């Protein structure tokens, strides 16, 4: 049984301007010890998907339908109280997008880190302090940092603290939403190394969310590509990077400037992602897709298996079959 | 490219921002302390090239770019620029003297910069912040024309605006013109920013991370646009970026900055393929690539610790506390790196390095 | 921006406004207030406010009830009160010329039937001679009888406050020895009739019988509040006391009985109230508090004096009679009723202690509330915005100095200073406006300055500098448009403060003495113990007016802020 199984999840935002279909019929699975990368452009619903898994969709959003089964429990059926006491932090934790700027400025690192330990694990203050020190060492920080306030830390240090917070209760699943965006490349490399090491040492399940495919390549076993609220391609990392099937994935990969090898002309995808309040009919990528056919603009393609664990939702692949 | 004539010569440019002093410090007459945002850099920019400034956040890239446009106060050094004949005359009318056709932007009173502003332009990183949300695209583009008295009538100005919009591929211009920034996508806004920058027919455009806030899928589009504009309008770019990979695609030459200093300048490929400075090496090594085999190994980034604050710059080579080479060869370098600042030296033709390992 | 753009903006604004209930309410109220301010001369008599202070004669002449509640209290009360209204009256004037033998005969027939009989028996010529003699003995030539009958039909539950009549009379010559008569009668629906003028006289008989009347110069009359203005006239070399022509004389029933009761003179009281008290089997105890109209309009019986017997409905007839005797070669008097009126509830807003119509003052107050509120807030906001913008935009040392000055100014104790300055300079409303502005502008500075500091940091401001825009251009084109919405909202939001401040000063008696403002009404109410007297209608409307105008602008300000503030737009 997979650790996490999301089925036909729909999470919409009911705004004044209309219903934003941020996550629209998304299904995915995650095995124990697996790292799943979710990539896609800004606004395609990555964070919303993550919030849904934690049962933390901010209003005016809510899960409209579908199921999220985590270790045999359907999270969508749990009350807020149950979620808080049984699931969140303890079993699923999250490194929120921009979390390093959201650390409470008036609390020291120790206070921020020991709170969940005292509340959820019932530790005494002293035990918690030792645990905090251990966590800090684990994320490669000096334990003297414990006494500092967030503004006394550099960006990289703050991000490590945030990661330590996510790991504090030793959860089964960690969701990392853009854990390195806004960090410099050098620090980003260090943080990615840290995550790799943690993953190697202790096989945790991770969902890594980012808009940067290069970062996914550093960590993920499997990759899901999202476009406008839907997953358009999903498969093993090696497949996605070497044998992408969806035109969107292909173009995205060609758009990344590389540091080595010949300088080829970078690809780009003309136009902008659709307004999720009024998504286009058919394949949502059709208006920007260079290969779009009539059928693409009319009917929505289904997820089709194209290889071992490799699924694509595109009429091109369906045609050939 | 280096055969071309330089258009800009920056020499020992320093931009220091005074730190706010406490009442106690003022009373004690403590000396003013500074943030050494740009701390003595020199480089040439040649006509028609794209010159890159690369470095981590806070190393002074933006400040350098702004100093060239005299948008910040320059502490010392010179920024010599060679304007066109026409602009020279205009400057003279304002009482600005020149030496053989060169003017020193660092010495011009900011109020007398106006004639130069036609030739020097800037495009900002944030396409959401750089346009006045209350201005329609047309108003934004008309403003520089009005300020510089270009186009007698509204119709003439509109013609120029349409032309600029077509140049940046915002079509149909008549429709785009009437829109407010919030009615445009990020990429479209950045195009408007480019249109504003080129509408005055500048010669040198500073582009400060023009694509880093855009989605990957549209970055290349903007980069291509820059390329086209460069060709059709004969532009020289100073391209500021923190992403070496992007720099590799668009730049002729790259200057790597660290804590307000240029540590290495070289031809783009040479700098990435054979970096000489330990910092550049770390920077190159840190860049992730979309290669799934990367996940099998840790990324070796030869660097220690973290960037110190720009207000407390380490003595000697400012990189030495983080330098792995210095650590390895401490015995040999202990009288140099922590003591003396390494000069920027041309070690190969067109390849400059400021490091005691290379002299 | 061209006109089409502006029109578009306005349309957009109205569209947004339509979605904001509070804004609509605010603008609707403002519209009403402005309409009232403009239509003031049509809503009431502008003379009312012109003669508001220091013109008691104007208000006496208006003859309004004092401290009368507004008429609409009847709608909310189960016991109805009479409403101030004019009463119907009839006048009857008869005149006898004693030089006319027929008239003289009539006179004799009515007053001296014996002499008349004897006269009748005389032959023609003798008769003529006798009449000639008689007429010279009489001492006057004309005998003028005037009678005004005022009828009041009482149907309400509570007694009226008064029944008054204003008469115009004169000239009446007051030679000593030439008695001039006045008689006032009141007849109740139950038939009880009281003669309100003192003196012992026959109750029936000829109207020409001077003995039925009280002499106008009777010293008892002033004791019951009946007095006439007199002058002296020079008549063929002798000085004569006279009630001059066109003298206005007001008869007040309540006044008369009040004076009567306070006189505590049984010789005066008994003849007048006797018929009433004996019919009711009541006695008056000295010091007893009796409301005259309650007593007079209650059913007769024990407890009538306090109204315990219940109201006596029906027609009350008040008769005012004059018998004027005019000597030979003297001017004939003219007598007639100017007004007859029952006083009760009055007007939409009632009256104050001087019987002034509060409606006029309240309506007029809208004008000044708006003028003061808007002038003060517009000017102080403009000053504050300019100051804040300059300070914020220039930054550096200039900013520090300007900020410090503003802070010092802001920390001054405004209220005491306001009071002191208003005391020294405040005799004129515009001085008060200036004083309020002088202390009002600083409030704006800090917010505007910090807004400008923030706006200044926007990248597009630097972008404007990069294309060569001057500071002036940046301020006017990029900075101001962003502050403008806030400015509008602040203007609206600082109106209530200004109105309150002026009201406060006026309430303390430091207002413009020549003007009627809400604050001043409150000041007078407070001075005259309005609340102690239960005159809520004197205090509540100006208070509510201030609150309502304040609320109007708060609503508008809130709506403007919501609509125009870019933070809230998206
Ligand atoms: N609180 C909200 N109210 C309304 N709409 C929202 C809200 N949060 C997100 N959305 C919309 O939902 C869609 C998905 O947003 P989401 O934050 O999940 O995207 P994302 O993929 O995480 O983007 P990014 O890379 O920028 O973080 C977007 O169109 C966004 O505008
Ligand atoms: N106006 C200012 N006043 C004081 N310090 C400043 C000012 N502008 C920049 N600095 C400081 O100067 C240093 C260099 O800043 P700069 O913006 O040039 O860096 P950058 O290389 O462009 O960084 P980034 O990649 O984050 O844009 C930083 O330490 C910054 O904090
Ligand atoms: S000069 Fe020394 S410390 Fe500086 S980079 Fe070179 S080796 Fe390292
Ligand atoms: Mg997100
Ligand atoms: Mg920068």
Tab-separated table of N, CA and C in Angstrom, chain C residues 257-337:
chain	number	residue	atom	x	y	z
C	257	UNK	N	-53.712	84.426	35.636
C	257	UNK	CA	-54.062	83.610	36.792
C	257	UNK	C	-52.838	83.334	37.655
C	258	UNK	N	-51.695	83.137	37.005
C	258	UNK	CA	-50.469	82.954	37.761
C	258	UNK	C	-50.215	84.135	38.671
C	259	UNK	N	-50.331	85.349	38.097
C	259	UNK	CA	-50.086	86.558	38.886
C	259	UNK	C	-51.105	86.659	40.016
C	260	UNK	N	-52.305	86.308	39.647
C	260	UNK	CA	-53.385	86.367	40.620
C	260	UNK	C	-53.068	85.474	41.812
C	261	UNK	N	-52.637	84.243	41.482
C	261	UNK	CA	-52.371	83.291	42.550
C	261	UNK	C	-51.174	83.733	43.389
C	262	UNK	N	-50.166	84.244	42.723
C	262	UNK	CA	-48.982	84.622	43.488
C	262	UNK	C	-49.249	85.878	44.310
C	263	UNK	N	-50.253	86.633	43.937
C	263	UNK	CA	-50.543	87.836	44.728
C	263	UNK	C	-51.017	87.466	46.140
C	264	UNK	N	-51.583	86.253	46.273
C	264	UNK	CA	-52.069	85.750	47.558
C	264	UNK	C	-53.020	86.747	48.237
C	265	UNK	N	-53.729	87.517	47.465
C	265	UNK	CA	-54.623	88.541	48.021
C	265	UNK	C	-56.055	88.047	47.867
C	266	UNK	N	-56.666	87.636	48.974
C	266	UNK	CA	-58.006	87.061	48.864
C	266	UNK	C	-58.999	88.051	48.265
C	267	UNK	N	-58.770	89.312	48.560
C	267	UNK	CA	-59.656	90.330	48.012
C	267	UNK	C	-59.616	90.355	46.509
C	268	UNK	N	-58.531	89.914	45.994
C	268	UNK	CA	-58.385	89.892	44.547
C	268	UNK	C	-58.830	88.541	43.984
C	269	UNK	N	-58.401	87.488	44.704
C	269	UNK	CA	-58.626	86.141	44.192
C	269	UNK	C	-60.099	85.759	44.235
C	270	UNK	N	-60.721	85.984	45.374
C	270	UNK	CA	-62.067	85.471	45.558
C	270	UNK	C	-63.070	85.943	44.516
C	271	UNK	N	-63.135	87.263	44.249
C	271	UNK	CA	-64.123	87.667	43.246
C	271	UNK	C	-63.886	86.993	41.904
C	272	UNK	N	-62.575	86.759	41.564
C	272	UNK	CA	-62.308	86.224	40.230
C	272	UNK	C	-62.537	84.727	40.170
C	273	UNK	N	-61.912	84.006	41.098
C	273	UNK	CA	-61.987	82.546	41.010
C	273	UNK	C	-63.174	81.987	41.794
C	274	UNK	N	-63.837	82.880	42.543
C	274	UNK	CA	-64.934	82.437	43.385
C	274	UNK	C	-65.927	81.530	42.697
C	275	UNK	N	-66.490	81.950	41.576
C	275	UNK	CA	-67.518	81.118	40.932
C	275	UNK	C	-67.007	79.725	40.637
C	276	UNK	N	-65.747	79.634	40.224
C	276	UNK	CA	-65.183	78.335	39.861
C	276	UNK	C	-64.968	77.493	41.103
C	277	UNK	N	-64.321	78.124	42.103
C	277	UNK	CA	-63.963	77.355	43.290
C	277	UNK	C	-65.200	76.918	44.052
C	278	UNK	N	-66.190	77.763	44.144
C	278	UNK	CA	-67.354	77.364	44.915
C	278	UNK	C	-68.125	76.277	44.180
C	279	UNK	N	-68.184	76.362	42.861
C	279	UNK	CA	-68.870	75.309	42.117
C	279	UNK	C	-68.153	73.986	42.308
C	280	UNK	N	-66.855	74.024	42.455
C	280	UNK	CA	-66.088	72.788	42.581
C	280	UNK	C	-65.911	72.396	44.030
C	281	UNK	N	-66.396	73.272	44.906
C	281	UNK	CA	-66.228	73.017	46.316
C	281	UNK	C	-64.749	72.878	46.681
C	282	UNK	N	-63.934	73.727	46.157
C	282	UNK	CA	-62.484	73.673	46.370
C	282	UNK	C	-62.043	74.924	47.091
C	283	UNK	N	-60.963	74.823	47.790
C	283	UNK	CA	-60.374	76.025	48.361
C	283	UNK	C	-58.915	76.063	47.979
C	284	UNK	N	-58.414	77.250	47.917
C	284	UNK	CA	-56.998	77.391	47.584
C	284	UNK	C	-56.204	77.591	48.857
C	285	UNK	N	-55.210	76.797	49.026
C	285	UNK	CA	-54.341	76.942	50.187
C	285	UNK	C	-53.143	77.764	49.744
C	286	UNK	N	-52.744	78.762	50.496
C	286	UNK	CA	-51.590	79.549	50.077
C	286	UNK	C	-50.356	78.669	49.870
C	287	UNK	N	-49.599	78.957	48.868
C	287	UNK	CA	-48.377	78.180	48.604
C	287	UNK	C	-48.648	76.961	47.762
C	288	UNK	N	-49.901	76.680	47.469
C	288	UNK	CA	-50.250	75.518	46.659
C	288	UNK	C	-49.853	75.781	45.205
C	289	UNK	N	-49.261	74.731	44.585
C	289	UNK	CA	-48.826	74.935	43.217
C	289	UNK	C	-49.964	74.576	42.277
C	290	UNK	N	-50.432	75.574	41.599
C	290	UNK	CA	-51.572	75.339	40.716
C	290	UNK	C	-51.202	75.751	39.309
C	291	UNK	N	-51.440	74.826	38.373
C	291	UNK	CA	-51.232	75.231	36.989
C	291	UNK	C	-52.528	75.858	36.517
C	292	UNK	N	-52.523	77.159	36.158
C	292	UNK	CA	-53.768	77.877	35.882
C	292	UNK	C	-54.621	77.189	34.843
C	293	UNK	N	-53.968	76.769	33.733
C	293	UNK	CA	-54.775	76.214	32.652
C	293	UNK	C	-55.338	74.860	33.003
C	294	UNK	N	-54.603	74.113	33.859
C	294	UNK	CA	-55.107	72.823	34.290
C	294	UNK	C	-56.386	73.027	35.103
C	295	UNK	N	-56.289	73.983	36.012
C	295	UNK	CA	-57.428	74.246	36.866
C	295	UNK	C	-58.622	74.697	36.027
C	296	UNK	N	-58.343	75.576	35.116
C	296	UNK	CA	-59.448	76.176	34.372
C	296	UNK	C	-60.091	75.185	33.419
C	297	UNK	N	-59.290	74.239	32.887
C	297	UNK	CA	-59.866	73.321	31.901
C	297	UNK	C	-60.212	71.965	32.491
C	298	UNK	N	-60.285	71.879	33.839
C	298	UNK	CA	-60.662	70.598	34.433
C	298	UNK	C	-62.129	70.615	34.835
C	299	UNK	N	-62.666	69.403	34.891
C	299	UNK	CA	-64.062	69.287	35.324
C	299	UNK	C	-64.175	69.794	36.738
C	300	UNK	N	-65.278	70.394	37.047
C	300	UNK	CA	-65.373	70.977	38.367
C	300	UNK	C	-65.631	69.874	39.370
C	301	UNK	N	-65.084	70.051	40.532
C	301	UNK	CA	-65.194	69.038	41.562
C	301	UNK	C	-63.935	69.050	42.405
C	302	UNK	N	-63.931	68.220	43.440
C	302	UNK	CA	-62.768	68.152	44.333
C	302	UNK	C	-61.552	67.700	43.532
C	303	UNK	N	-60.461	68.408	43.712
C	303	UNK	CA	-59.234	68.024	42.989
C	303	UNK	C	-59.107	68.716	41.662
C	304	UNK	N	-60.005	69.622	41.391
C	304	UNK	CA	-59.967	70.318	40.124
C	304	UNK	C	-58.677	71.124	39.975
C	305	UNK	N	-58.224	71.712	41.074
C	305	UNK	CA	-57.050	72.575	40.990
C	305	UNK	C	-55.824	71.817	40.504
C	306	UNK	N	-55.790	70.511	40.768
C	306	UNK	CA	-54.618	69.764	40.288
C	306	UNK	C	-54.949	68.968	39.035
C	307	UNK	N	-56.140	69.114	38.529
C	307	UNK	CA	-56.512	68.434	37.292
C	307	UNK	C	-56.989	67.022	37.530
C	308	UNK	N	-57.192	66.619	38.790
C	308	UNK	CA	-57.550	65.236	39.087
C	308	UNK	C	-58.942	64.885	38.591
C	309	UNK	N	-59.745	65.884	38.340
C	309	UNK	CA	-61.119	65.599	37.918
C	309	UNK	C	-61.223	65.297	36.440
C	310	UNK	N	-60.153	65.491	35.742
C	310	UNK	CA	-60.163	65.179	34.312
C	310	UNK	C	-60.518	66.408	33.502
C	311	UNK	N	-60.188	66.360	32.256
C	311	UNK	CA	-60.374	67.534	31.410
C	311	UNK	C	-61.855	67.781	31.122
C	312	UNK	N	-62.146	69.037	31.045
C	312	UNK	CA	-63.502	69.417	30.682
C	312	UNK	C	-63.484	69.860	29.227
C	313	UNK	N	-64.014	69.010	28.378
C	313	UNK	CA	-63.980	69.313	26.947
C	313	UNK	C	-65.111	70.241	26.559
C	314	UNK	N	-64.926	70.947	25.499
C	314	UNK	CA	-65.987	71.811	25.020
C	314	UNK	C	-65.474	73.196	24.690
C	315	UNK	N	-66.409	74.107	24.484
C	315	UNK	CA	-66.029	75.444	24.058
C	315	UNK	C	-65.781	76.349	25.254
C	316	UNK	N	-64.648	77.015	25.227
C	316	UNK	CA	-64.328	78.019	26.225
C	316	UNK	C	-64.414	79.355	25.515
C	317	UNK	N	-65.144	80.234	26.130
C	317	UNK	CA	-65.324	81.513	25.453
C	317	UNK	C	-64.677	82.610	26.279
C	318	UNK	N	-63.732	83.273	25.674
C	318	UNK	CA	-63.059	84.365	26.338
C	318	UNK	C	-63.584	85.657	25.726
C	319	UNK	N	-64.039	86.547	26.597
C	319	UNK	CA	-64.574	87.805	26.096
C	319	UNK	C	-63.737	88.927	26.657
C	320	UNK	N	-63.242	89.769	25.779
C	320	UNK	CA	-62.495	90.931	26.233
C	320	UNK	C	-63.304	92.146	25.814
C	321	UNK	N	-63.659	92.945	26.803
C	321	UNK	CA	-64.537	94.061	26.502
C	321	UNK	C	-63.901	95.356	26.945
C	322	UNK	N	-64.022	96.364	26.102
C	322	UNK	CA	-63.552	97.693	26.446
C	322	UNK	C	-64.726	98.649	26.342
C	323	UNK	N	-64.791	99.535	27.249
C	323	UNK	CA	-65.738	100.625	27.090
C	323	UNK	C	-64.928	101.912	27.154
C	324	UNK	N	-64.759	102.564	26.016
C	324	UNK	CA	-63.873	103.713	25.953
C	324	UNK	C	-64.722	104.967	25.806
C	325	UNK	N	-64.396	105.942	26.617
C	325	UNK	CA	-65.163	107.191	26.574
C	325	UNK	C	-64.263	108.287	26.016
C	326	UNK	N	-64.760	108.903	24.952
C	326	UNK	CA	-63.918	109.853	24.233
C	326	UNK	C	-64.478	111.268	24.397
C	327	UNK	N	-63.703	112.139	25.032
C	327	UNK	CA	-64.182	113.516	25.197
C	327	UNK	C	-64.285	114.200	23.836
C	328	UNK	N	-64.981	115.311	23.883
C	328	UNK	CA	-65.189	116.125	22.680
C	328	UNK	C	-63.841	116.497	22.078
C	329	UNK	N	-63.755	116.543	20.783
C	329	UNK	CA	-62.552	116.968	20.057
C	329	UNK	C	-61.349	116.045	20.279
C	330	UNK	N	-61.607	114.830	20.770
C	330	UNK	CA	-60.508	113.867	20.905
C	330	UNK	C	-60.649	112.794	19.842
C	331	UNK	N	-59.485	112.207	19.567
C	331	UNK	CA	-59.461	111.180	18.524
C	331	UNK	C	-60.218	109.950	18.972
C	332	UNK	N	-60.916	109.326	18.038
C	332	UNK	CA	-61.624	108.093	18.352
C	332	UNK	C	-60.645	106.929	18.415
C	333	UNK	N	-60.876	106.008	19.332
C	333	UNK	CA	-59.951	104.858	19.406
C	333	UNK	C	-60.246	103.822	18.323
C	334	UNK	N	-59.220	103.101	18.042
C	334	UNK	CA	-59.417	101.929	17.174
C	334	UNK	C	-59.048	100.711	17.968
C	335	UNK	N	-59.877	99.690	17.905
C	335	UNK	CA	-59.594	98.468	18.653
C	335	UNK	C	-59.803	97.284	17.727
C	336	UNK	N	-58.863	96.436	17.744
C	336	UNK	CA	-59.137	95.148	17.069
C	336	UNK	C	-58.136	94.076	17.476
C	337	UNK	N	-58.546	92.853	17.207
C	337	UNK	CA	-57.710	91.701	17.583
C	337	UNK	C	-56.640	91.500	16.523
